[in-house]
PDB file of C-alpha atoms and ligand atoms in Angstrom:
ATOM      1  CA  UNK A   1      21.762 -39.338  32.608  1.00  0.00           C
ATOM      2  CA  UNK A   2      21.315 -36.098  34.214  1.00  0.00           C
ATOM      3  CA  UNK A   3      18.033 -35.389  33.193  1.00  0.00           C
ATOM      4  CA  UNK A   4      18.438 -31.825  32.452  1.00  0.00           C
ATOM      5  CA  UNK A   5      18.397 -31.280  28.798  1.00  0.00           C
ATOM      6  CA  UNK A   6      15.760 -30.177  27.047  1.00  0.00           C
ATOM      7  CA  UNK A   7      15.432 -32.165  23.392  1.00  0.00           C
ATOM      8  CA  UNK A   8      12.956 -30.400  20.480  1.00  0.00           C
ATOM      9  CA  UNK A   9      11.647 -32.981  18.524  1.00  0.00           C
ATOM     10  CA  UNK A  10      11.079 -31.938  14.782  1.00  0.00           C
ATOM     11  CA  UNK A  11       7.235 -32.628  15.064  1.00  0.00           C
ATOM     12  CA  UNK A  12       5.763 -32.251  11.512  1.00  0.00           C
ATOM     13  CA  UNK A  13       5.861 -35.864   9.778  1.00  0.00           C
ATOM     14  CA  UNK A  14       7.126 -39.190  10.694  1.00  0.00           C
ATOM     15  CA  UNK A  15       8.771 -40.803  13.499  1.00  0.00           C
ATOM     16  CA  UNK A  16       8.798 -38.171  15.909  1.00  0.00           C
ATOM     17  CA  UNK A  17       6.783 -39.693  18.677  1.00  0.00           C
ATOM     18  CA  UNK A  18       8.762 -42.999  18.979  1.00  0.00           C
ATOM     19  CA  UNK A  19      11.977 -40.678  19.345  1.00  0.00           C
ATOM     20  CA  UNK A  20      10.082 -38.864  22.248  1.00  0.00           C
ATOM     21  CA  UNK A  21       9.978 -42.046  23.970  1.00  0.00           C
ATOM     22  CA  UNK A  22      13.355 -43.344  23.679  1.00  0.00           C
ATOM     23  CA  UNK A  23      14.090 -40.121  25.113  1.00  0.00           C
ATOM     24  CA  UNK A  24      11.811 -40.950  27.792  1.00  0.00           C
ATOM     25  CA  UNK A  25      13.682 -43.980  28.644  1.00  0.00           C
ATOM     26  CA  UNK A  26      17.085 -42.418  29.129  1.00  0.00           C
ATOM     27  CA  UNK A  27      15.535 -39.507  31.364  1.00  0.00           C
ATOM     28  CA  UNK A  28      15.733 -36.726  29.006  1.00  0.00           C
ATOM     29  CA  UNK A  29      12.907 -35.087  28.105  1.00  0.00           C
ATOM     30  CA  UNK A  30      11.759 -34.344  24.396  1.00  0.00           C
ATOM     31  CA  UNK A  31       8.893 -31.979  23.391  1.00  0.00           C
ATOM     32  CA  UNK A  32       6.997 -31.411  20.251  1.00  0.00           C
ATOM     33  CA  UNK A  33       8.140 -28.997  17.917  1.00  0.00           C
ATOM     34  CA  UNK A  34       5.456 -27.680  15.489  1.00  0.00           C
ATOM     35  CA  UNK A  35       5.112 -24.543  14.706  1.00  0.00           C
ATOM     36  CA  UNK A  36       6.943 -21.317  15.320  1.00  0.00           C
ATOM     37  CA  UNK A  37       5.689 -20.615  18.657  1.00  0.00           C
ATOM     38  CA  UNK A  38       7.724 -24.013  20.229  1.00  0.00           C
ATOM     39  CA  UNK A  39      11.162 -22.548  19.406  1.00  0.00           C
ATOM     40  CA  UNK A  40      10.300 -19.820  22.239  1.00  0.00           C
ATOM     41  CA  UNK A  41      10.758 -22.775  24.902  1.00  0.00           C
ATOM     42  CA  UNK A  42      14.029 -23.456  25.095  1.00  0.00           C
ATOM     43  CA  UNK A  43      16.285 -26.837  23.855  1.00  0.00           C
ATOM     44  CA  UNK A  44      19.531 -28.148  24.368  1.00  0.00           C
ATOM     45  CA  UNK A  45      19.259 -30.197  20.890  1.00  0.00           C
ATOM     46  CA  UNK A  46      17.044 -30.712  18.129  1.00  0.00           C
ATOM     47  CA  UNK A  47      15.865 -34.242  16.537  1.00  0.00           C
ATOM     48  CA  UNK A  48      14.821 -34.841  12.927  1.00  0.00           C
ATOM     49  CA  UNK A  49      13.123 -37.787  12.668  1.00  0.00           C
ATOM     50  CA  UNK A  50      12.540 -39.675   9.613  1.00  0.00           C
ATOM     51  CA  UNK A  51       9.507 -39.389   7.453  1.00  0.00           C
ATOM     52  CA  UNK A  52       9.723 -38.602   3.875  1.00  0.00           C
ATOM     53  CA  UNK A  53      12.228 -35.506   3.206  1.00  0.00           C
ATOM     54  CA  UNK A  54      10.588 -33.543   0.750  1.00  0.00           C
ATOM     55  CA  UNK A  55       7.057 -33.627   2.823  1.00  0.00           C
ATOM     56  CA  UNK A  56       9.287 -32.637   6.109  1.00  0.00           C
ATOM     57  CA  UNK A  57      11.308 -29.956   3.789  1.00  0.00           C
ATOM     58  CA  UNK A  58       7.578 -28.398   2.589  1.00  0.00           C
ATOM     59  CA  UNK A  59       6.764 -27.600   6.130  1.00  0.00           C
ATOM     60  CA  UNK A  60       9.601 -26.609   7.237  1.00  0.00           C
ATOM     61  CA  UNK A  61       9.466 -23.205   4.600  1.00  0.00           C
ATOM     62  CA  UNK A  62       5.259 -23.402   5.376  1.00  0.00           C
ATOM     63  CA  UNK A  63       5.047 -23.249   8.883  1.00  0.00           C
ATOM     64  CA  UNK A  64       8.521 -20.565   8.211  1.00  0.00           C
ATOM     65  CA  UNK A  65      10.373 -22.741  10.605  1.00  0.00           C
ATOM     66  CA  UNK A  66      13.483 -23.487   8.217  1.00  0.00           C
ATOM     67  CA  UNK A  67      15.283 -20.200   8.787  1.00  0.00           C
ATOM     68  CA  UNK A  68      15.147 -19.691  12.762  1.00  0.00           C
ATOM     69  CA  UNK A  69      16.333 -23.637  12.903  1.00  0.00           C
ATOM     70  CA  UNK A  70      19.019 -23.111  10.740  1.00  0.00           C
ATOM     71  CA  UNK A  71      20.424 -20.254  12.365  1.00  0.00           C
ATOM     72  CA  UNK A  72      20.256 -22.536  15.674  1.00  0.00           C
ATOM     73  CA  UNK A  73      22.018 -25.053  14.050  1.00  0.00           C
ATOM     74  CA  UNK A  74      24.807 -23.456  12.618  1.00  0.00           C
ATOM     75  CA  UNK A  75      25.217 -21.850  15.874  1.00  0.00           C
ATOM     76  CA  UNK A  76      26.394 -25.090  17.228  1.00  0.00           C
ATOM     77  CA  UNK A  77      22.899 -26.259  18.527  1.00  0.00           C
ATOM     78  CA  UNK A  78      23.508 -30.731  18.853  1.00  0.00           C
ATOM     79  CA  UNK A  79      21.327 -32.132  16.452  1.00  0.00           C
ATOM     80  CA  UNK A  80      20.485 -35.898  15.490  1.00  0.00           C
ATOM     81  CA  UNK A  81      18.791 -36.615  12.257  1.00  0.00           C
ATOM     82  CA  UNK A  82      17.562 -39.990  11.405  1.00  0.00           C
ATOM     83  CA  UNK A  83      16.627 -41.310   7.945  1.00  0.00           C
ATOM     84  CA  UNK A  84      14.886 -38.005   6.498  1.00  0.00           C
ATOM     85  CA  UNK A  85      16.413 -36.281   9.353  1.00  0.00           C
ATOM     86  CA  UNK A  86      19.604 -36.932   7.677  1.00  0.00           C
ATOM     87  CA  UNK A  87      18.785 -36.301   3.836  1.00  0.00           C
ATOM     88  CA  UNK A  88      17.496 -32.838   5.374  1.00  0.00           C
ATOM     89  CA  UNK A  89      20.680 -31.809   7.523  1.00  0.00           C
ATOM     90  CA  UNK A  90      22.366 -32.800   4.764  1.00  0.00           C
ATOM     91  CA  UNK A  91      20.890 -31.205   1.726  1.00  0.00           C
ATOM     92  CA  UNK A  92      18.501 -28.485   3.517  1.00  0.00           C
ATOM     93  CA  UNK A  93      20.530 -27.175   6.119  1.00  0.00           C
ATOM     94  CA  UNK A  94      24.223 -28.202   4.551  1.00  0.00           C
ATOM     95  CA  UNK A  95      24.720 -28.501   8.086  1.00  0.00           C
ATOM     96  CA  UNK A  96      27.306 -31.765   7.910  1.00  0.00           C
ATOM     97  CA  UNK A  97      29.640 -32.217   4.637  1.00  0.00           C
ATOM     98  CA  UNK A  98      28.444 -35.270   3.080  1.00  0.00           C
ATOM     99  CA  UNK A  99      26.376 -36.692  -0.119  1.00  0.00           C
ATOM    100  CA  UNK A 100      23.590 -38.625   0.548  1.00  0.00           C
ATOM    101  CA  UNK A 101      21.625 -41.467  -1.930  1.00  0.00           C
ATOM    102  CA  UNK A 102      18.465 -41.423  -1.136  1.00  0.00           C
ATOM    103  CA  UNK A 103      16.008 -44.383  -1.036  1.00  0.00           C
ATOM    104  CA  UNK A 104      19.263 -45.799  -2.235  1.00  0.00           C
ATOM    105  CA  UNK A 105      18.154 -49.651  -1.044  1.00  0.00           C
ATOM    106  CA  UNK A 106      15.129 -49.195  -3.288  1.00  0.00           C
ATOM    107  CA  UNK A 107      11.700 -48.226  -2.645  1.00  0.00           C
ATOM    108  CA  UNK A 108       9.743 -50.625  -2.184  1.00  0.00           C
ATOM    109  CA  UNK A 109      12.153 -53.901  -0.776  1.00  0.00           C
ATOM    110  CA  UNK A 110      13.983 -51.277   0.700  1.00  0.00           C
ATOM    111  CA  UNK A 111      13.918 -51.821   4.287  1.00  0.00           C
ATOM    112  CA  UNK A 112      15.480 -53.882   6.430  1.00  0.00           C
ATOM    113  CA  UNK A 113      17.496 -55.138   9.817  1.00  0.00           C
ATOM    114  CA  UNK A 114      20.646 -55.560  10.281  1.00  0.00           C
ATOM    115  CA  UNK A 115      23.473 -55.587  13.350  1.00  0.00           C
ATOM    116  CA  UNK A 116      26.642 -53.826  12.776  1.00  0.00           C
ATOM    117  CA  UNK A 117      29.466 -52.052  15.094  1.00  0.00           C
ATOM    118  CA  UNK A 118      28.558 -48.166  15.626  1.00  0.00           C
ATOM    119  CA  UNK A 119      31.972 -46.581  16.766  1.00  0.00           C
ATOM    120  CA  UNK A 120      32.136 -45.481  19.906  1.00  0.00           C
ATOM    121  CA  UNK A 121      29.055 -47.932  21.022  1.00  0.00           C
ATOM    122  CA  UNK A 122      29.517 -51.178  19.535  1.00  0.00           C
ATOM    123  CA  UNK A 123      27.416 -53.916  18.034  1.00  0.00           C
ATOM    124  CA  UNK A 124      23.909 -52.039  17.645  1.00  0.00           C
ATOM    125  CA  UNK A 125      20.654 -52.855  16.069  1.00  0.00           C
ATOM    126  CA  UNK A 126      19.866 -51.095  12.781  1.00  0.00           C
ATOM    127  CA  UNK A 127      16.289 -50.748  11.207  1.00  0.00           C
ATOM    128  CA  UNK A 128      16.365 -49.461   8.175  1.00  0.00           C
ATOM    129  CA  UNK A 129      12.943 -48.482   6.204  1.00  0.00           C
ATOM    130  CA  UNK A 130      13.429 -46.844   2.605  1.00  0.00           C
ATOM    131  CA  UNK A 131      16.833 -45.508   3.898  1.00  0.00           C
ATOM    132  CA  UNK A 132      19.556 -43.081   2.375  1.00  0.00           C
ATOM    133  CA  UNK A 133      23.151 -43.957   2.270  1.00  0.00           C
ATOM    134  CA  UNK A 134      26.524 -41.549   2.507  1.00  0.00           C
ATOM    135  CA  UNK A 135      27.868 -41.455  -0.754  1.00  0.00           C
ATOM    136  CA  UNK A 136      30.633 -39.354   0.372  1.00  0.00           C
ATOM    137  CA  UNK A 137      32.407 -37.780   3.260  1.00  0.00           C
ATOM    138  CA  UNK A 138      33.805 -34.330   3.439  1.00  0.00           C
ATOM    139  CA  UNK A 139      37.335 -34.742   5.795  1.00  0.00           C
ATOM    140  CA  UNK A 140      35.530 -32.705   8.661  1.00  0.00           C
ATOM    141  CA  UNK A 141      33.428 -35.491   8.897  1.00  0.00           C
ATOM    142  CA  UNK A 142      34.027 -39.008  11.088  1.00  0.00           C
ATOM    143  CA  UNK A 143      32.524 -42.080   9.969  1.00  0.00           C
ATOM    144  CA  UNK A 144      30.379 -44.216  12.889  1.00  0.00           C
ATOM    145  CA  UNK A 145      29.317 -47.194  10.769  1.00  0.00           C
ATOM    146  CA  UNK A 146      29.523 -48.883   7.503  1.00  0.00           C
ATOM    147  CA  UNK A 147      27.097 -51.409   6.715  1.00  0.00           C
ATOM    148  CA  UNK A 148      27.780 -53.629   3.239  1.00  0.00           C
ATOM    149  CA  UNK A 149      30.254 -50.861   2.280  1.00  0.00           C
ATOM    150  CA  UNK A 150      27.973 -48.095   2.422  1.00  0.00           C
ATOM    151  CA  UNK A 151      28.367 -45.744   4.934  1.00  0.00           C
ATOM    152  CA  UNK A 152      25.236 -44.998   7.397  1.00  0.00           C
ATOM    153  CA  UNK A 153      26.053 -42.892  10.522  1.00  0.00           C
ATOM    154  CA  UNK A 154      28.648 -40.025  10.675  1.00  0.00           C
ATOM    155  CA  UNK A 155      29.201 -37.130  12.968  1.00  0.00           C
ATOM    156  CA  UNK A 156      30.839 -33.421  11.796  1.00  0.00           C
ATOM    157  CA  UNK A 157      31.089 -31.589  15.314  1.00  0.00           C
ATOM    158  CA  UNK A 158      27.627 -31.014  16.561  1.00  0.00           C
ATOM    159  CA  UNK A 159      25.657 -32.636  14.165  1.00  0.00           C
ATOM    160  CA  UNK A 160      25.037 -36.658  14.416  1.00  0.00           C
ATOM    161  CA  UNK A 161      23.210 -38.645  11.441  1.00  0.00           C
ATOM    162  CA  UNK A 162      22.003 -42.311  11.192  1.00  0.00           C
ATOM    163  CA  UNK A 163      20.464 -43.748   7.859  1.00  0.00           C
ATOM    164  CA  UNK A 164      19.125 -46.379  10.148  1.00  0.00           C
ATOM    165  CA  UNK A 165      16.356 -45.899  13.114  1.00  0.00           C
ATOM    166  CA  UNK A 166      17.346 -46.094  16.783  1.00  0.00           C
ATOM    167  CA  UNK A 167      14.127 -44.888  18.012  1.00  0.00           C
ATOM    168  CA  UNK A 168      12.585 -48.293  16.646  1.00  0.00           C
ATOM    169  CA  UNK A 169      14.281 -50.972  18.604  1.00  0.00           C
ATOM    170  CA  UNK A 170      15.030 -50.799  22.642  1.00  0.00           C
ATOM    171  CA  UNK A 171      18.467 -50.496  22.351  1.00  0.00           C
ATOM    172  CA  UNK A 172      19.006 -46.479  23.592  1.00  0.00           C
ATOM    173  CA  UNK A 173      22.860 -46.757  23.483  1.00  0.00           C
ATOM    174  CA  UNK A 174      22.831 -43.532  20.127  1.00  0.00           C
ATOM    175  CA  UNK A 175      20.695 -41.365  22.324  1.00  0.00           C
ATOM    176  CA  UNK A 176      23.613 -42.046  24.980  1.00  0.00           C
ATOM    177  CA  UNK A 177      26.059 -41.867  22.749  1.00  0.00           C
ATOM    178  CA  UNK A 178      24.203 -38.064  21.558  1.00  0.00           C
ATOM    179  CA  UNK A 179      23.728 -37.453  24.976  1.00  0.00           C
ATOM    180  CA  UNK A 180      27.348 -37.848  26.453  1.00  0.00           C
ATOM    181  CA  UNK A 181      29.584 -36.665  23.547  1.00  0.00           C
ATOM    182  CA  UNK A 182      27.547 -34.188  21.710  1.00  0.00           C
ATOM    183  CA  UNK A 183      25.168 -32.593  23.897  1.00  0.00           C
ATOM    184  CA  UNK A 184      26.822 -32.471  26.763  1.00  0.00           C
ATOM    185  CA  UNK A 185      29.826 -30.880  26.553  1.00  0.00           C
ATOM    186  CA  UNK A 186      27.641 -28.212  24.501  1.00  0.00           C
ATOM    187  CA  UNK A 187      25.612 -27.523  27.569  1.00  0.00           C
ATOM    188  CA  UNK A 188      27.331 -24.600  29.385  1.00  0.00           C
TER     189      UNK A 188
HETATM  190  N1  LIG B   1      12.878 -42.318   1.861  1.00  0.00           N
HETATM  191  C1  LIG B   1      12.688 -41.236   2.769  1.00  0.00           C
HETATM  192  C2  LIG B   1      13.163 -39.909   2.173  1.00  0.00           C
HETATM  193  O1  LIG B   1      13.782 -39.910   1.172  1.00  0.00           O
HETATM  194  C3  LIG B   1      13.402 -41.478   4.070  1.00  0.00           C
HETATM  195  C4  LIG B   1      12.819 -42.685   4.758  1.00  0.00           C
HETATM  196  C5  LIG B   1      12.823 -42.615   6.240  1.00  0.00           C
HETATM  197  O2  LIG B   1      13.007 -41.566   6.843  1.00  0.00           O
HETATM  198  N2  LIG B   1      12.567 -43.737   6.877  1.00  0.00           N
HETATM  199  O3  LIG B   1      12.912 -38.899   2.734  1.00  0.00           O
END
């Protein structure tokens, strides 16, 4: 790692901090985004973390943050969403061609741990806490991994999603995987 990209970190609810560390760990660094004023600093990529969707999607038109992000994004700004992250790239900012099922593993005995291959990485660790699913895949859209025959990471050019939660176990090989294929060649 270079150290040289700069990596906003959707700040309003949920999991942002633990993604600022694994950051940390791979020499990047990720800042806070909460408010309007952050998006004057300038990022390489954008991470939305998981939390609960519709809380995230509130603030999002609230703090009037949806509509400069979005124009980012679909300028080709690298983006990672996790979890929520995902549901809201998918449905909020129709940003990657896919249907999502949310807290499709159940509520409550929803979460759970498993280990399955992540293209392009290999065998990974996967937490996942009340996650969604892909119920579909537009044919833009390459599949990373399929866990019990549900789909839960995919990537449609500059946009990378994980049902699961990298930022919650020590392995950092997504962030590299981010890192090296998306951001990267991105970075001019
Ligand atoms: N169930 C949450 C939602 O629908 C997502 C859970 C998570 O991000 N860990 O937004």
């Amino acid at each position: 790692m270079n150290g040289k990209a700069a990596i906003g970190v959707l700040a309003l609810q949920g999991g942002f901090a633990e993604h600022i560390n694994s950051l940390q760990s791979i020499g990047l660094s990720g800042f806070e985004i909460r408010r309007k004023q952050d998006l004057s600093r300038p990022f390489d990529a954008l991470i939305i973390p998981g939390g609960e969707s519709s809380v995230i999607g509130k603030l999002l038109d609230e703090l009037d943050l949806f509509a400069a992000l979005k124009e980012q994004i679909d300028g080709g700004l690298p983006v990672f969403g996790t979890c929520a992250g995902l549901i809201l790239l998918a449905n909020r900012f129709e940003a990657i061609n896919i249907a999502v099922k949310r807290n499709a593993y159940g509520r409550q005995a929803g979460s759970f741990y498993a280990e399955a291959e992540m293209k392009h990485i290999g065998l990974i660790p996967m937490v996942f806490i009340r996650a969604p699913y892909i119920e579909w895949v537009g044919p833009e859209v390459e599949i990373l991994a399929v866990v019990d025959g549900h789909i839960v990471a995919a990537r449609e050019k500059n946009i990378l999603v994980t049902a699961f939660h990298p930022e919650l176990t020590n392995d950092i090989r997504v962030y590299e995987y981010f890192h090296d294929s998306i951001i990267r060649p991105y970075i001019r």
